[in-house]
Short mmCIF file of C-alpha atoms and ligand atoms in Angstrom, two decimals:
data_model
loop_
_atom_site.label_atom_id
_atom_site.label_comp_id
_atom_site.label_asym_id
_atom_site.label_seq_id
_atom_site.Cartn_x
_atom_site.Cartn_y
_atom_site.Cartn_z
CA UNK A 1 -28.27 -22.12 27.30
CA UNK A 2 -29.59 -22.50 23.97
CA UNK A 3 -30.74 -25.57 22.05
CA UNK A 4 -27.39 -26.40 20.96
CA UNK A 5 -26.18 -26.43 24.61
CA UNK A 6 -24.23 -23.09 24.06
CA UNK A 7 -24.49 -21.41 27.40
CA UNK A 8 -23.74 -17.75 26.53
CA UNK A 9 -24.34 -16.39 30.08
CA UNK A 10 -21.50 -18.67 31.17
CA UNK A 11 -19.18 -17.23 28.47
CA UNK A 12 -20.14 -13.88 29.52
CA UNK A 13 -18.92 -14.36 33.02
CA UNK A 14 -15.46 -15.09 31.88
CA UNK A 15 -15.12 -11.69 30.36
CA UNK A 16 -14.86 -8.90 33.37
CA UNK A 17 -15.25 -5.89 30.83
CA UNK A 18 -18.88 -7.12 30.52
CA UNK A 19 -19.75 -6.61 33.96
CA UNK A 20 -19.14 -2.81 33.54
CA UNK A 21 -21.50 -0.10 32.82
CA UNK A 22 -21.39 2.69 30.41
CA UNK A 23 -23.11 5.94 31.66
CA UNK A 24 -25.12 3.95 33.90
CA UNK A 25 -26.32 1.42 31.49
CA UNK A 26 -25.39 -2.30 30.72
CA UNK A 27 -22.67 -2.61 28.25
CA UNK A 28 -24.07 -3.89 24.96
CA UNK A 29 -20.65 -4.36 23.36
CA UNK A 30 -21.17 -4.62 19.45
CA UNK A 31 -17.74 -3.93 18.07
CA UNK A 32 -16.04 -7.21 18.24
CA UNK A 33 -14.78 -6.78 14.63
CA UNK A 34 -12.73 -3.95 15.85
CA UNK A 35 -11.18 -5.51 18.58
CA UNK A 36 -12.60 -8.62 21.01
CA UNK A 37 -12.45 -8.39 24.59
CA UNK A 38 -10.16 -10.55 26.49
CA UNK A 39 -11.31 -13.52 29.09
CA UNK A 40 -10.16 -13.67 32.45
CA UNK A 41 -7.93 -16.59 31.37
CA UNK A 42 -5.86 -14.40 29.39
CA UNK A 43 -5.62 -11.36 31.31
CA UNK A 44 -4.35 -14.10 34.05
CA UNK A 45 -1.94 -15.87 31.98
CA UNK A 46 -0.06 -12.72 30.80
CA UNK A 47 0.02 -11.57 34.57
CA UNK A 48 1.23 -14.96 35.51
CA UNK A 49 3.91 -14.86 32.87
CA UNK A 50 4.95 -11.23 33.96
CA UNK A 51 4.93 -12.30 37.47
CA UNK A 52 7.02 -15.61 37.28
CA UNK A 53 8.88 -15.89 33.97
CA UNK A 54 9.66 -12.76 32.39
CA UNK A 55 13.49 -12.06 30.94
CA UNK A 56 14.38 -11.54 27.29
CA UNK A 57 14.02 -14.68 25.14
CA UNK A 58 16.74 -16.49 23.19
CA UNK A 59 19.82 -14.63 24.35
CA UNK A 60 20.19 -16.33 27.98
CA UNK A 61 21.34 -19.30 29.27
CA UNK A 62 19.96 -18.58 32.73
CA UNK A 63 16.82 -20.24 33.66
CA UNK A 64 14.40 -17.14 33.89
CA UNK A 65 15.46 -16.45 30.13
CA UNK A 66 14.74 -19.91 29.41
CA UNK A 67 11.56 -19.96 31.02
CA UNK A 68 10.60 -17.01 28.79
CA UNK A 69 11.80 -18.53 25.70
CA UNK A 70 9.78 -21.99 26.58
CA UNK A 71 6.60 -19.81 26.89
CA UNK A 72 7.18 -17.77 23.76
CA UNK A 73 8.54 -20.82 21.52
CA UNK A 74 5.44 -22.79 23.30
CA UNK A 75 2.75 -20.06 22.17
CA UNK A 76 4.13 -20.27 18.34
CA UNK A 77 3.86 -24.13 18.62
CA UNK A 78 0.12 -23.55 20.06
CA UNK A 79 -0.59 -21.38 16.81
CA UNK A 80 0.61 -23.84 14.68
CA UNK A 81 -1.36 -26.34 15.94
CA UNK A 82 -4.50 -23.86 15.77
CA UNK A 83 -3.83 -23.37 12.11
CA UNK A 84 -2.62 -26.83 11.38
CA UNK A 85 0.56 -25.29 9.87
CA UNK A 86 3.41 -28.20 9.06
CA UNK A 87 5.99 -26.43 11.16
CA UNK A 88 6.66 -23.84 13.77
CA UNK A 89 9.19 -22.34 10.97
CA UNK A 90 6.10 -21.19 9.29
CA UNK A 91 4.77 -18.85 11.88
CA UNK A 92 6.10 -15.47 12.24
CA UNK A 93 5.24 -13.23 15.50
CA UNK A 94 4.47 -9.49 13.90
CA UNK A 95 2.75 -6.62 15.57
CA UNK A 96 -0.36 -7.51 13.59
CA UNK A 97 -2.37 -8.46 10.46
CA UNK A 98 -1.11 -4.83 9.32
CA UNK A 99 2.38 -5.48 9.68
CA UNK A 100 2.24 -9.22 8.54
CA UNK A 101 0.95 -7.89 5.17
CA UNK A 102 3.63 -5.13 4.92
CA UNK A 103 6.10 -7.65 5.67
CA UNK A 104 5.18 -9.86 2.71
CA UNK A 105 4.78 -6.75 0.46
CA UNK A 106 8.40 -5.35 1.67
CA UNK A 107 10.35 -8.51 1.38
CA UNK A 108 8.70 -11.08 -0.99
CA UNK A 109 7.34 -8.09 -2.97
CA UNK A 110 10.87 -6.71 -3.87
CA UNK A 111 10.78 -9.40 -6.83
CA UNK A 112 8.24 -7.66 -8.67
CA UNK A 113 8.79 -5.34 -11.57
CA UNK A 114 6.88 -3.75 -14.47
CA UNK A 115 4.60 -6.30 -16.19
CA UNK A 116 3.93 -8.21 -13.16
CA UNK A 117 0.18 -8.05 -11.30
CA UNK A 118 -1.38 -8.27 -7.97
CA UNK A 119 -4.82 -8.97 -7.45
CA UNK A 120 -7.18 -7.80 -4.68
CA UNK A 121 -10.90 -7.58 -4.19
CA UNK A 122 -12.73 -4.28 -3.71
CA UNK A 123 -13.78 -4.93 -0.19
CA UNK A 124 -10.50 -4.96 1.27
CA UNK A 125 -9.42 -3.28 4.28
CA UNK A 126 -7.08 -0.74 3.63
CA UNK A 127 -4.24 -2.74 5.36
CA UNK A 128 -4.85 -5.08 2.16
CA UNK A 129 -4.77 -2.26 -0.33
CA UNK A 130 -2.10 0.45 0.94
CA UNK A 131 0.89 -1.90 1.29
CA UNK A 132 0.03 -3.14 -2.31
CA UNK A 133 -0.27 0.45 -3.82
CA UNK A 134 3.35 1.24 -2.03
CA UNK A 135 4.87 -1.47 -3.57
CA UNK A 136 3.47 -1.08 -6.79
CA UNK A 137 4.65 2.53 -6.77
CA UNK A 138 8.02 1.17 -6.07
CA UNK A 139 8.53 -1.70 -8.67
CA UNK A 140 6.26 -0.72 -11.44
CA UNK A 141 3.83 -3.60 -10.83
CA UNK A 142 0.04 -3.24 -11.48
CA UNK A 143 -2.48 -3.69 -8.58
CA UNK A 144 -6.06 -5.16 -10.07
CA UNK A 145 -9.27 -5.05 -8.23
CA UNK A 146 -12.09 -7.31 -8.43
CA UNK A 147 -15.35 -5.41 -8.28
CA UNK A 148 -18.30 -6.39 -6.16
CA UNK A 149 -22.43 -6.11 -6.73
CA UNK A 150 -24.89 -4.28 -4.51
CA UNK A 151 -25.49 -6.87 -2.24
CA UNK A 152 -21.94 -7.06 -1.34
CA UNK A 153 -20.76 -10.22 -3.18
CA UNK A 154 -17.76 -10.63 -4.98
CA UNK A 155 -17.78 -10.96 -8.63
CA UNK A 156 -16.18 -14.30 -9.00
CA UNK A 157 -16.39 -14.44 -12.73
CA UNK A 158 -14.74 -11.06 -12.93
CA UNK A 159 -11.77 -12.25 -10.58
CA UNK A 160 -11.08 -15.12 -12.73
CA UNK A 161 -11.16 -12.68 -15.85
CA UNK A 162 -8.69 -10.73 -14.36
CA UNK A 163 -6.29 -13.56 -13.60
CA UNK A 164 -3.57 -14.27 -15.99
CA UNK A 165 0.37 -15.47 -15.97
CA UNK A 166 1.22 -12.01 -15.28
CA UNK A 167 -0.75 -12.33 -11.74
CA UNK A 168 2.15 -13.04 -9.30
CA UNK A 169 -0.12 -12.49 -5.99
CA UNK A 170 -3.58 -12.90 -5.14
CA UNK A 171 -4.63 -11.33 -1.78
CA UNK A 172 -8.14 -11.29 -0.32
CA UNK A 173 -9.88 -10.84 2.91
CA UNK A 174 -11.65 -14.12 4.20
CA UNK A 175 -14.50 -12.11 5.63
CA UNK A 176 -15.05 -8.53 5.02
CA UNK A 177 -15.02 -6.42 8.07
CA UNK A 178 -17.07 -3.68 6.98
CA UNK A 179 -19.99 -5.96 4.79
CA UNK A 180 -19.55 -9.20 6.76
CA UNK A 181 -19.56 -11.14 3.50
CA UNK A 182 -17.66 -14.55 3.79
CA UNK A 183 -15.60 -14.84 0.39
CA UNK A 184 -15.87 -18.45 -1.87
CA UNK A 185 -12.16 -18.81 -0.68
CA UNK A 186 -11.67 -22.26 -1.64
CA UNK A 187 -12.83 -21.33 -5.59
CA UNK A 188 -10.54 -18.16 -5.31
CA UNK A 189 -7.53 -20.11 -4.05
CA UNK A 190 -8.04 -22.66 -6.83
CA UNK A 191 -8.35 -20.13 -9.41
CA UNK A 192 -5.22 -18.19 -8.50
CA UNK A 193 -3.37 -21.61 -8.65
CA UNK A 194 -4.65 -22.08 -12.38
CA UNK A 195 -2.33 -19.07 -13.11
CA UNK A 196 0.21 -20.11 -10.79
CA UNK A 197 -0.03 -16.98 -8.63
CA UNK A 198 0.81 -16.91 -4.83
CA UNK A 199 -2.19 -16.50 -2.49
CA UNK A 200 -2.32 -14.43 0.79
CA UNK A 201 -5.67 -14.63 2.92
CA UNK A 202 -6.24 -11.92 5.23
CA UNK A 203 -7.82 -13.91 8.32
CA UNK A 204 -8.31 -11.06 10.74
CA UNK A 205 -12.15 -11.38 10.45
CA UNK A 206 -12.41 -15.21 10.39
CA UNK A 207 -10.00 -16.51 12.84
CA UNK A 208 -12.05 -16.05 15.85
CA UNK A 209 -15.45 -17.26 14.06
CA UNK A 210 -14.50 -20.40 11.85
CA UNK A 211 -12.20 -23.32 11.73
CA UNK A 212 -9.21 -22.42 9.83
CA UNK A 213 -6.70 -25.04 8.31
CA UNK A 214 -3.77 -23.45 6.37
CA UNK A 215 -2.87 -26.91 4.93
CA UNK A 216 -6.46 -27.89 3.94
CA UNK A 217 -6.61 -24.24 2.25
CA UNK A 218 -3.46 -24.82 0.52
CA UNK A 219 -2.58 -21.05 0.80
CA UNK A 220 0.88 -19.42 0.98
CA UNK A 221 0.22 -16.93 3.29
CA UNK A 222 -2.48 -16.20 6.06
CA UNK A 223 -2.35 -13.62 8.43
CA UNK A 224 -4.46 -12.44 11.74
CA UNK A 225 -4.31 -10.40 14.71
CA UNK A 226 -4.42 -11.65 18.43
CA UNK A 227 -6.67 -8.90 19.43
CA UNK A 228 -9.66 -10.14 17.17
CA UNK A 229 -9.01 -13.55 18.60
CA UNK A 230 -9.34 -12.43 22.44
CA UNK A 231 -5.71 -12.02 22.87
CA UNK A 232 -3.96 -8.63 23.57
CA UNK A 233 -3.30 -5.88 21.25
CA UNK A 234 0.15 -5.44 19.65
CA UNK A 235 0.45 -8.86 18.19
CA UNK A 236 -0.37 -10.87 14.91
CA UNK A 237 0.93 -13.76 13.24
CA UNK A 238 2.02 -14.15 9.65
CA UNK A 239 1.71 -18.01 8.52
CA UNK A 240 3.99 -18.49 5.33
CA UNK A 241 4.47 -21.67 3.37
CA UNK A 242 7.96 -22.88 4.14
CA UNK A 243 9.12 -23.23 0.53
CA UNK A 244 8.07 -19.49 0.07
CA UNK A 245 9.09 -18.06 3.09
CA UNK A 246 12.82 -19.54 2.79
CA UNK A 247 13.37 -17.55 -0.35
CA UNK A 248 12.10 -14.26 0.89
CA UNK A 249 14.80 -11.77 2.05
CA UNK A 250 14.87 -10.60 5.63
CA UNK A 251 12.98 -7.37 5.63
CA UNK A 252 13.83 -5.46 9.26
CA UNK A 253 17.29 -5.97 10.55
CA UNK A 254 18.50 -6.23 13.97
CA UNK A 255 18.97 -8.58 16.95
CA UNK A 256 17.71 -12.14 16.81
CA UNK A 257 17.53 -12.32 12.92
CA UNK A 258 21.09 -12.54 12.48
CA UNK A 259 23.44 -15.37 12.41
CA UNK A 260 26.81 -13.28 12.41
CA UNK A 261 27.70 -9.53 12.17
CA UNK A 262 30.75 -7.89 10.76
CA UNK A 263 31.49 -4.61 9.30
CA UNK A 264 31.83 -6.24 5.83
CA UNK A 265 28.35 -7.80 6.00
CA UNK A 266 25.92 -10.12 8.03
CA UNK A 267 24.12 -13.34 7.29
CA UNK A 268 20.74 -14.57 8.49
CA UNK A 269 19.52 -17.16 11.20
CA UNK A 270 17.08 -19.56 10.38
CA UNK A 271 13.03 -19.55 9.91
CA UNK A 272 11.07 -18.10 11.52
CA UNK A 273 13.52 -15.77 13.69
CA UNK A 274 15.25 -14.14 10.30
CA UNK A 275 11.56 -12.33 10.16
CA UNK A 276 11.57 -11.55 13.86
CA UNK A 277 14.07 -8.70 14.53
CA UNK A 278 14.15 -7.12 18.07
CA UNK A 279 12.37 -8.17 21.29
CA UNK A 280 9.08 -9.54 20.74
CA UNK A 281 5.97 -9.21 22.73
CA UNK A 282 6.20 -12.12 24.72
CA UNK A 283 3.52 -12.02 27.17
CA UNK A 284 1.38 -10.95 24.35
CA UNK A 285 2.13 -14.43 22.64
CA UNK A 286 1.32 -16.29 25.83
CA UNK A 287 -1.93 -14.28 25.80
CA UNK A 288 -2.58 -15.33 22.30
CA UNK A 289 -1.87 -19.06 23.09
CA UNK A 290 -4.27 -18.82 26.15
CA UNK A 291 -7.05 -17.25 23.88
CA UNK A 292 -6.65 -19.84 21.49
CA UNK A 293 -6.71 -22.52 24.43
CA UNK A 294 -10.11 -20.50 25.67
CA UNK A 295 -11.75 -20.45 22.24
CA UNK A 296 -11.00 -23.92 21.64
CA UNK A 297 -12.62 -25.02 24.87
CA UNK A 298 -16.03 -23.48 23.82
CA UNK A 299 -15.67 -25.16 20.67
CA UNK A 300 -15.14 -22.92 17.33
CA UNK A 301 -17.90 -24.85 15.72
CA UNK A 302 -20.54 -24.20 18.87
CA UNK A 303 -19.31 -19.93 18.71
CA UNK A 304 -20.12 -20.15 14.75
CA UNK A 305 -23.23 -21.44 15.31
CA UNK A 306 -24.14 -18.91 18.18
CA UNK A 307 -22.78 -16.16 16.14
CA UNK A 308 -24.94 -17.38 12.92
CA UNK A 309 -27.84 -17.43 15.18
CA UNK A 310 -27.64 -13.69 16.51
CA UNK A 311 -26.83 -12.53 12.88
CA UNK A 312 -30.10 -13.86 11.58
CA UNK A 313 -32.00 -12.35 14.57
CA UNK A 314 -30.21 -9.18 14.48
CA UNK A 315 -30.84 -8.80 10.76
CA UNK A 316 -34.71 -9.56 11.17
CA UNK A 317 -35.05 -7.25 13.92
CA UNK A 318 -32.93 -4.54 12.08
CA UNK A 319 -34.91 -4.80 8.94
CA UNK A 320 -38.10 -3.96 10.99
CA UNK A 321 -36.87 -0.69 12.04
CA UNK A 322 -38.16 2.19 9.90
CA UNK A 323 -35.76 3.80 7.60
CA UNK A 324 -33.08 1.56 8.12
CA UNK A 325 -30.98 0.15 5.70
CA UNK A 326 -28.55 -2.79 5.76
CA UNK A 327 -25.31 -2.29 3.69
CA UNK A 328 -24.11 -5.66 2.59
CA UNK A 329 -26.87 -8.29 2.12
CA UNK A 330 -24.63 -11.24 0.88
CA UNK A 331 -26.17 -14.82 1.00
CA UNK A 332 -22.90 -16.04 3.07
CA UNK A 333 -22.17 -13.53 5.92
CA UNK A 334 -20.46 -13.75 9.37
CA UNK A 335 -21.48 -11.65 12.19
CA UNK A 336 -21.05 -8.46 11.04
CA UNK A 337 -24.02 -5.96 10.34
CA UNK A 338 -23.42 -2.48 8.46
CA UNK A 339 -26.36 0.02 8.36
CA UNK A 340 -27.40 3.43 7.72
CA UNK A 341 -30.48 5.16 9.23
CA UNK A 342 -32.24 7.54 7.10
CA UNK A 343 -31.42 11.03 7.72
CA UNK A 344 -29.10 10.33 10.55
CA UNK A 345 -25.43 10.60 9.99
CA UNK A 346 -23.58 7.33 11.65
CA UNK A 347 -21.60 9.54 13.60
CA UNK A 348 -24.82 11.23 15.39
CA UNK A 349 -26.31 7.63 15.61
CA UNK A 350 -23.34 6.30 17.37
CA UNK A 351 -23.37 9.03 19.96
CA UNK A 352 -27.06 8.50 20.53
CA UNK A 353 -26.30 4.61 20.71
CA UNK A 354 -23.62 5.20 23.02
CA UNK A 355 -25.73 7.21 25.78
CA UNK A 356 -27.63 4.16 25.78
CA UNK A 357 -25.10 1.70 26.40
CA UNK A 358 -24.59 0.38 23.15
CA UNK A 359 -21.03 0.29 21.62
CA UNK A 360 -21.19 -0.15 17.71
CA UNK A 361 -18.55 1.27 15.13
CA UNK A 362 -19.35 4.07 12.89
CA UNK A 363 -17.28 5.44 10.25
CA UNK A 364 -15.72 3.86 6.88
CA UNK A 365 -14.21 0.81 8.77
CA UNK A 366 -10.62 1.23 7.13
CA UNK A 367 -12.85 0.47 3.91
CA UNK A 368 -13.09 3.74 1.96
CA UNK A 369 -13.65 2.10 -1.29
CA UNK A 370 -16.59 0.28 -0.08
CA UNK A 371 -18.17 3.32 1.35
CA UNK A 372 -17.57 4.95 -2.27
CA UNK A 373 -19.22 2.04 -3.79
CA UNK A 374 -22.52 2.06 -1.86
CA UNK A 375 -22.32 5.97 -1.93
CA UNK A 376 -22.52 6.47 1.73
CA UNK A 377 -20.20 8.49 3.73
CA UNK A 378 -19.99 5.87 6.73
CA UNK A 379 -22.06 3.45 8.02
CA UNK A 380 -23.04 1.91 11.92
CA UNK A 381 -21.41 -1.54 12.23
CA UNK A 382 -22.68 -3.92 14.83
CA UNK A 383 -20.69 -6.92 15.12
CA UNK A 384 -20.77 -10.22 17.06
CA UNK A 385 -18.52 -12.61 19.17
CA UNK A 386 -18.43 -15.69 21.45
CA UNK A 387 -20.02 -13.46 24.33
CA UNK A 388 -22.51 -11.78 22.41
CA UNK A 389 -26.40 -12.31 23.28
CA UNK A 390 -29.94 -11.47 22.64
CA UNK A 391 -30.11 -9.04 25.29
CA UNK A 392 -27.28 -6.85 23.39
CA UNK A 393 -29.33 -7.01 19.94
CA UNK A 394 -32.58 -5.99 21.90
CA UNK A 395 -30.54 -3.04 23.56
CA UNK A 396 -29.49 -1.85 20.08
CA UNK A 397 -32.76 -1.96 18.58
CA UNK A 398 -34.07 -0.02 21.61
CA UNK A 399 -31.64 2.49 21.29
CA UNK A 400 -32.52 3.01 17.56
CA UNK A 401 -35.84 3.47 18.18
CA UNK A 402 -34.90 6.79 20.71
CA UNK A 403 -32.37 7.84 18.02
CA UNK A 404 -35.58 7.98 15.53
CA UNK A 405 -37.50 9.81 17.83
CA UNK A 406 -34.50 12.38 18.57
CA UNK A 407 -34.25 13.11 14.70
CA UNK A 408 -37.72 11.84 13.69
N1 PMP B 501 -7.70 -6.76 7.64
C1 PMP B 501 -9.20 -6.75 8.01
C2 PMP B 501 -10.33 -7.35 7.48
C3 PMP B 501 -9.46 -6.18 9.37
O1 PMP B 501 -10.63 -6.13 9.87
C4 PMP B 501 -8.49 -5.55 10.01
C5 PMP B 501 -8.79 -4.87 11.43
N2 PMP B 501 -10.06 -3.92 11.43
C6 PMP B 501 -7.08 -5.49 9.38
C7 PMP B 501 -7.15 -6.11 8.29
C8 PMP B 501 -5.95 -4.70 10.30
O2 PMP B 501 -5.73 -5.47 11.65
P1 PMP B 501 -4.76 -4.61 12.40
O3 PMP B 501 -5.44 -3.14 12.68
O4 PMP B 501 -4.88 -5.64 13.97
O5 PMP B 501 -3.43 -4.67 11.87
#
């Protein structure tokens, strides 16, 4: 129990996978930024749904189908409340952050043409770069990129200078997955609004680590993945302001998104179902709603404070490792630390750490432009979640010492 009353040992006991061993060693899971682990409550809720309530949603009059529909639509309402969205009509289920962004690019983006611009940043995940490149190729619109500096901070003055009445959409991450930088979201949103651009926030790295209020933010789109929020994979959310969503054409066609179908043409059903063609991930939605209940039972602010304490401790410990360089030293960071160790390729480092039970991600983290900017082929990245603890950091530091012995 910490001074703030955050009982990380109790939290860890909620996650069965943390009791497993890797190569006979205690598992130090430091890859939450790639995918978080699931608490027992989420595993149980999904199994309970499968055992007692499963049928296809929306189309059945029989009791079981109604039970499944209630569970699925109940999850949507839970997510609405979590984000403080105005209406469930603004909550679209997708397969994840990537699909949410592709939905916006392929549906809303259809209206763009030559002379229009989309503004992103240098530290975006590929999911917030490639869909816009594909869109620009199709429409003749132009993709603009805000530079960053060597600490991994966004150049906000350059961002403001790149904005113009040509800017139709500004899309940026709330927290960089490769550097840990927390972006000055409110300032960026205000600047985008001054030129009349719509705004999309990639919240993949933020939702599990800080309080989100889409109405307070006043953004047009907010996207995230369930699996980074202690929920299951294969599910994500697109929040879209209702007035914007209502004006967007459907993107995928099929069951559930139509009102009528004839061979001379089809008409569309109401929001948000118009954007949810096909049978959805029903048990996933139940799992995500339970994951939100779980996170809120810990208290998002308490989790945030815990992760910030770990970040400070780990940053200090890693700085003391000879030959180690942290990549990304922004003033305001989340629980993500990228680093390189002199004379050791990150992939070799990852393999050595794995032998010590330490799970860190090594590679380009789907942010190749960031790797190019810092002139490294890849980094190792340690990231924290609600269950991370001091022992994880100690195990990482000890394993880094072994790696230095092997390559020294
Ligand atoms: N954006 C960011 C900032 C991310 O960290 C990730 C996942 N690494 C994504 C987008 C893509 O998420 P997903 O693979 O769940 O669609």
